[in-house]
C-alpha positions as a printed NumPy array, in Angstrom:
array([[ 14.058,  -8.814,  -3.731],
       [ 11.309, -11.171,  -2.564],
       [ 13.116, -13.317,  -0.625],
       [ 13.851, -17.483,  -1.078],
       [ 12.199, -18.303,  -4.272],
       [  9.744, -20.54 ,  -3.861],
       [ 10.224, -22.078,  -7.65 ],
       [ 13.955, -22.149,  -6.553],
       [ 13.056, -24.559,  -3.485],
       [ 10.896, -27.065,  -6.094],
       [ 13.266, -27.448,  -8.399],
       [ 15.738, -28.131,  -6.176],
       [ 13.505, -30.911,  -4.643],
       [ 13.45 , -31.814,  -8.276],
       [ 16.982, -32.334,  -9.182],
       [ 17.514, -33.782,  -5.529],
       [ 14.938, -36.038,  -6.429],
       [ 15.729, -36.992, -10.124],
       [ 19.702, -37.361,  -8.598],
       [ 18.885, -39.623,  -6.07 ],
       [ 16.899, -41.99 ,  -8.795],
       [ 19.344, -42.034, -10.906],
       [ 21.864, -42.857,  -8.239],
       [ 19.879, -45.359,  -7.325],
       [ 19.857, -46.877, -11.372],
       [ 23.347, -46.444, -11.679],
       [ 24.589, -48.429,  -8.394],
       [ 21.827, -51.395,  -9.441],
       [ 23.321, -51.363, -12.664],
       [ 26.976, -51.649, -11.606],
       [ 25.683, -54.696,  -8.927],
       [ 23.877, -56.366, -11.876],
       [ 27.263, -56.071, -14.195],
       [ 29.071, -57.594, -11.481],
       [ 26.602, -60.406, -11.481],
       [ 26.493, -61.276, -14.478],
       [ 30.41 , -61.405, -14.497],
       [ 30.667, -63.912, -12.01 ],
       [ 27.687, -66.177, -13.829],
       [ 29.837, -65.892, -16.894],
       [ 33.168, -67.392, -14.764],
       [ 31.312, -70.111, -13.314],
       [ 29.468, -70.836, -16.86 ],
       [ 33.55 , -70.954, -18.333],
       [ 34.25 , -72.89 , -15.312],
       [ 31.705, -75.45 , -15.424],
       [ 32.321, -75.532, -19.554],
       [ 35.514, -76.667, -18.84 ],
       [ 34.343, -79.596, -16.482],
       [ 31.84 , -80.558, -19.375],
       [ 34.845, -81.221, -21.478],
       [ 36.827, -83.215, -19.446],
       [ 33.609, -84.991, -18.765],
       [ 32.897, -85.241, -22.633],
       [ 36.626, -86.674, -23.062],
       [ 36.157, -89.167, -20.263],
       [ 33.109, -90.29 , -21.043],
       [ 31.627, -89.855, -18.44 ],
       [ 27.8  , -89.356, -18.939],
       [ 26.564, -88.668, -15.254],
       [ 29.054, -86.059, -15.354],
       [ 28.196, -84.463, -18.735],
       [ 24.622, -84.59 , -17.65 ],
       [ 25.144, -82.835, -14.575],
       [ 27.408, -80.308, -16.149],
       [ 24.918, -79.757, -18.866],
       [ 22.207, -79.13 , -16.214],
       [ 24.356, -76.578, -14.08 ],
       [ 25.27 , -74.891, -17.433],
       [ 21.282, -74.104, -18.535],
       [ 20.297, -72.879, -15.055],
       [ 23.443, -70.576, -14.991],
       [ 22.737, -69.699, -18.77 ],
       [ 18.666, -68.92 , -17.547],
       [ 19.893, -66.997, -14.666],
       [ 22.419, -64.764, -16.784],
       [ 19.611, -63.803, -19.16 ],
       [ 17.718, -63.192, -16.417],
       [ 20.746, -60.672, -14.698],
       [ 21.453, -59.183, -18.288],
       [ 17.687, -58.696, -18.878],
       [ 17.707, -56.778, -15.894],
       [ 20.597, -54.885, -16.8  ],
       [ 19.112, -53.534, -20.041],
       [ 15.874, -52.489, -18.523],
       [ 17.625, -50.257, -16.04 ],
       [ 19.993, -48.403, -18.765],
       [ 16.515, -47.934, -20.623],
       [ 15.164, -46.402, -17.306],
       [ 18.623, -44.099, -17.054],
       [ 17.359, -42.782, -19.852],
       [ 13.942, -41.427, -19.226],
       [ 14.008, -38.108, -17.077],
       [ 12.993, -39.536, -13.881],
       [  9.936, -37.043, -13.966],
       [  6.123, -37.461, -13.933],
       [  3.462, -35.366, -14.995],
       [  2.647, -34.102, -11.232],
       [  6.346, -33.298, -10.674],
       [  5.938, -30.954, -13.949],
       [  2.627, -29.485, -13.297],
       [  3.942, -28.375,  -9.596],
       [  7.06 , -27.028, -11.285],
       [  4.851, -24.927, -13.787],
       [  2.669, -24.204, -11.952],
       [  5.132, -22.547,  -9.211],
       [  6.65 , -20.809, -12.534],
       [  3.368, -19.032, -13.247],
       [  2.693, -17.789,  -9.705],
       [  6.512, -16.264,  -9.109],
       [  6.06 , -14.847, -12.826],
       [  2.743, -13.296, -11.765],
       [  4.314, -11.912,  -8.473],
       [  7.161, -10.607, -10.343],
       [  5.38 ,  -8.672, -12.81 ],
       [  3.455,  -6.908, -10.052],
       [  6.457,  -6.076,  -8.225],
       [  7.45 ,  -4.114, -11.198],
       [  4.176,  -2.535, -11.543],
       [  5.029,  -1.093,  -7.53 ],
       [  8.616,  -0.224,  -8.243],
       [  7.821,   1.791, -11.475],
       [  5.065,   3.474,  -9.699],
       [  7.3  ,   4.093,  -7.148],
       [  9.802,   5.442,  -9.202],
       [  7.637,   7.831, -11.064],
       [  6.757,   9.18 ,  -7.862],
       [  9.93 ,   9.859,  -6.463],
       [ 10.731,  11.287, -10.112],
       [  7.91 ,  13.941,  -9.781],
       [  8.714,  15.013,  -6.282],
       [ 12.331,  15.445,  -7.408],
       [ 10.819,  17.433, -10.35 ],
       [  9.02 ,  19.665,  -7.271],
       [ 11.841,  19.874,  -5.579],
       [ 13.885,  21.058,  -8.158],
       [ 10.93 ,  23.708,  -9.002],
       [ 11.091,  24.514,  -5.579],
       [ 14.966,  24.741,  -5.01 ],
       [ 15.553,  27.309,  -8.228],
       [ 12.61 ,  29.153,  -6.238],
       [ 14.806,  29.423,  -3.126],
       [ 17.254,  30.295,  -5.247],
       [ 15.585,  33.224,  -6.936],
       [ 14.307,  34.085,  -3.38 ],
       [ 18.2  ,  34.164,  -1.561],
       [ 18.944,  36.464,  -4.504],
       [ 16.271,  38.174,  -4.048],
       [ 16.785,  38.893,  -0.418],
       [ 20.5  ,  39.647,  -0.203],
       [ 19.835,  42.847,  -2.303],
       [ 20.052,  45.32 ,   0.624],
       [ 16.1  ,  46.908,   0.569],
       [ 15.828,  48.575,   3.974],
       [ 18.236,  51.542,   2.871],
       [ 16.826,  52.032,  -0.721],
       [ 13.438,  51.969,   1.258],
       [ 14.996,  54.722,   4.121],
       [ 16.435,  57.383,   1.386],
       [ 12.781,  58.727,   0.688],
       [ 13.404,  60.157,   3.981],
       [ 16.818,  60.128,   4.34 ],
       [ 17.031,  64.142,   5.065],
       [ 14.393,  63.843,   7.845],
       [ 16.741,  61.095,   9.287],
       [ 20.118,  63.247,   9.536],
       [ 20.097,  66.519,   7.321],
       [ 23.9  ,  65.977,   7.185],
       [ 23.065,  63.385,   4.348],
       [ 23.151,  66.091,   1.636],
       [ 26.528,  66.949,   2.489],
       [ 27.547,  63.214,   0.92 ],
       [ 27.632,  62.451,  -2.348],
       [ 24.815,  60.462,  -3.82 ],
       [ 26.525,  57.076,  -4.215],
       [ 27.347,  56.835,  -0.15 ],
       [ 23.668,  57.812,   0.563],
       [ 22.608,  54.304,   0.616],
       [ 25.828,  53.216,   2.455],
       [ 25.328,  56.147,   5.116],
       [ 21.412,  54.639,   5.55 ],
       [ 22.624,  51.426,   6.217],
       [ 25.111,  52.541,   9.345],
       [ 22.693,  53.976,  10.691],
       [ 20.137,  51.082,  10.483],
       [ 22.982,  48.929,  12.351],
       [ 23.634,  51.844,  14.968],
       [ 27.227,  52.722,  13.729],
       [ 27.237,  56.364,  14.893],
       [ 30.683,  56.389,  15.058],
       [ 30.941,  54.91 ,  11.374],
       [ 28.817,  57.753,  10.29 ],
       [ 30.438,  60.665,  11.74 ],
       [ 33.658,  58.875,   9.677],
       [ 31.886,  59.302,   6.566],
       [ 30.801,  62.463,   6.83 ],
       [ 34.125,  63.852,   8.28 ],
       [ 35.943,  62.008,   5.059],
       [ 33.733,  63.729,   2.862],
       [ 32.695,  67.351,   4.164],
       [ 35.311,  69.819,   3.809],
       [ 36.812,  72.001,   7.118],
       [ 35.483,  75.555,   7.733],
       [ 38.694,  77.644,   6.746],
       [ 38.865,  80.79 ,   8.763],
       [ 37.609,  84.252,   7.843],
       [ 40.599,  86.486,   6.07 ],
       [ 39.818,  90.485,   6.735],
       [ 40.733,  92.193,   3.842],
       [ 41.219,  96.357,   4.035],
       [ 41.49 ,  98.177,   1.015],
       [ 42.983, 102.064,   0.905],
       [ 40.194, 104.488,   1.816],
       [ 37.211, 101.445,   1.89 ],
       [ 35.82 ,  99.969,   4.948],
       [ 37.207,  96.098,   6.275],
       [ 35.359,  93.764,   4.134],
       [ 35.195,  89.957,   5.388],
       [ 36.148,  87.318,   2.669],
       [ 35.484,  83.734,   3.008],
       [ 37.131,  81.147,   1.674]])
C-alpha cells in the first residue's frame, strides 16, 4: 500500500547490524577457547618437566620450569579473562540509544502516515458509498421510467379522435380500438382492412317477399 517500508529497511539494518556483532563475539570467543586450550597443554606439559626436574634434582631446571609455568599461568588468566568479558558482551543487545531513537522514531512517522492513509481511504469509501446510493436512486428511476414508457400512449392519446381518423372504427368492438389505432400509427393498411374484415359482418342480399293481393315488399336480412 505505500510501498518499501521505510521502518522495515531500519530494522533490517538493525538486525544486520546486531548479527554481524554478535558474529563477530562468538568467532573471538571460540579463538580465545582455543587459546586457552593450548596454554593449558603446554602448562601440563611443562608440569610434567618440573617433576622430573623436582625428582632429579635438578634446580636450574626446576627454576626454569617454574618460570615458564607463571608466565603461561599469567597469560591464561589473561586469555580466560578475555573470554568472560566477551560472553558478558554476548549478552547485552548490541544496541545503543541512537540505534533506538532512529528505530522509534521511524515507528512514529510510518504510524502517522498510516493513520492518514486511512483517513483518505475511508473518505474515499464513503464517497463511492453515496454515489452508489445515487446511483441506485437513479437506476429504480430508470426503472420506473422504462415502465413507464413501454405502456403504449400514442393510441390511448389517438382514440379521442379515432372516428375522425377512419369512421370504420365504430364498426370494431371497443377492446380492438386501441389495437386498430396502433396499425395505423405504424402504416399497416393492410393489417387494418384484416381487422375490420374479421370483425364486420357481409351484406347478405335483399330477399323479395310477395304476399297474395299486397304489393312486393323488400326484406333485409
Amino acid at each position: 500500500m505505500f510501498g518499501k517500508s521505510k521502518l522495515a529497511e531500519i530494522v533490517a539494518a538493525f538486525q544486520k547490524k546486531v548479527s554481524e556483532r554478535r558474529s563477530k563475539i562468538e568467532t573471538r570467543i571460540a579463538s580465545l577457547e582455543t587459546e586457552a586450550k593450548q596454554i593449558s597443554n603446554k602448562i601440563e606439559a611443562v608440569m610434567k618437566e618440573l617433576v622430573d626436574y623436582e625428582l632429579a634434582e635438578d634446580d636450574a631446571g626446576q627454576a626454569k620450569c617454574q618460570k615458564v609455568i607463571r608466565e603461561l599461568q599469567l597469560e591464561l588468566e589473561r586469555v580466560q579473562g578475555l573470554i568472560k568479558a566477551y560472553q558478558t558482551e554476548l549478552q547485552k543487545t548490541g544496541s545503543d540509544e541512537k540505534d533506538l531513537a532512529n528505530i522509534r522514531a521511524a515507528a512514529q512517522k510510518e504510524r502517522e502516515a498510516r493513520l492518514h492513509k486511512i483517513k483518505e481511504l475511508v473518505a474515499e469509501r464513503d464517497s463511492i458509498e453515496q454515489q452508489i446510493k445515487q446511483l441506485e436512486n437513479r437506476l429504480a428511476e430508470l426503472e420506473q421510467e422504462i415502465n413507464i414508457t413501454k405502456t403504449d400512449q400514442e393510441a390511448q392519446t389517438l382514440m379521442a379522435i379515432a372516428t375522425f381518423i377512419d369512421p370504420r372504427i365504430q364498426k370494431l368492438p371497443h377492446f380492438e380500438h386501441k389495437r386498430y389505432l396502433e396499425l395505423w400509427i405504424n402504416g399497416q393498411d393492410e393489417a387494418m382492412e384484416q381487422t375490420l374484415a374479421r370483425h364486420t359482418r357481409p351484406e347478405e342480399p335483399e330477399r323479395r317477399v310477395t304476399y297474395l293481393n299486397q304489393p312486393e315488399k323488400i326484406i333485409h336480412a
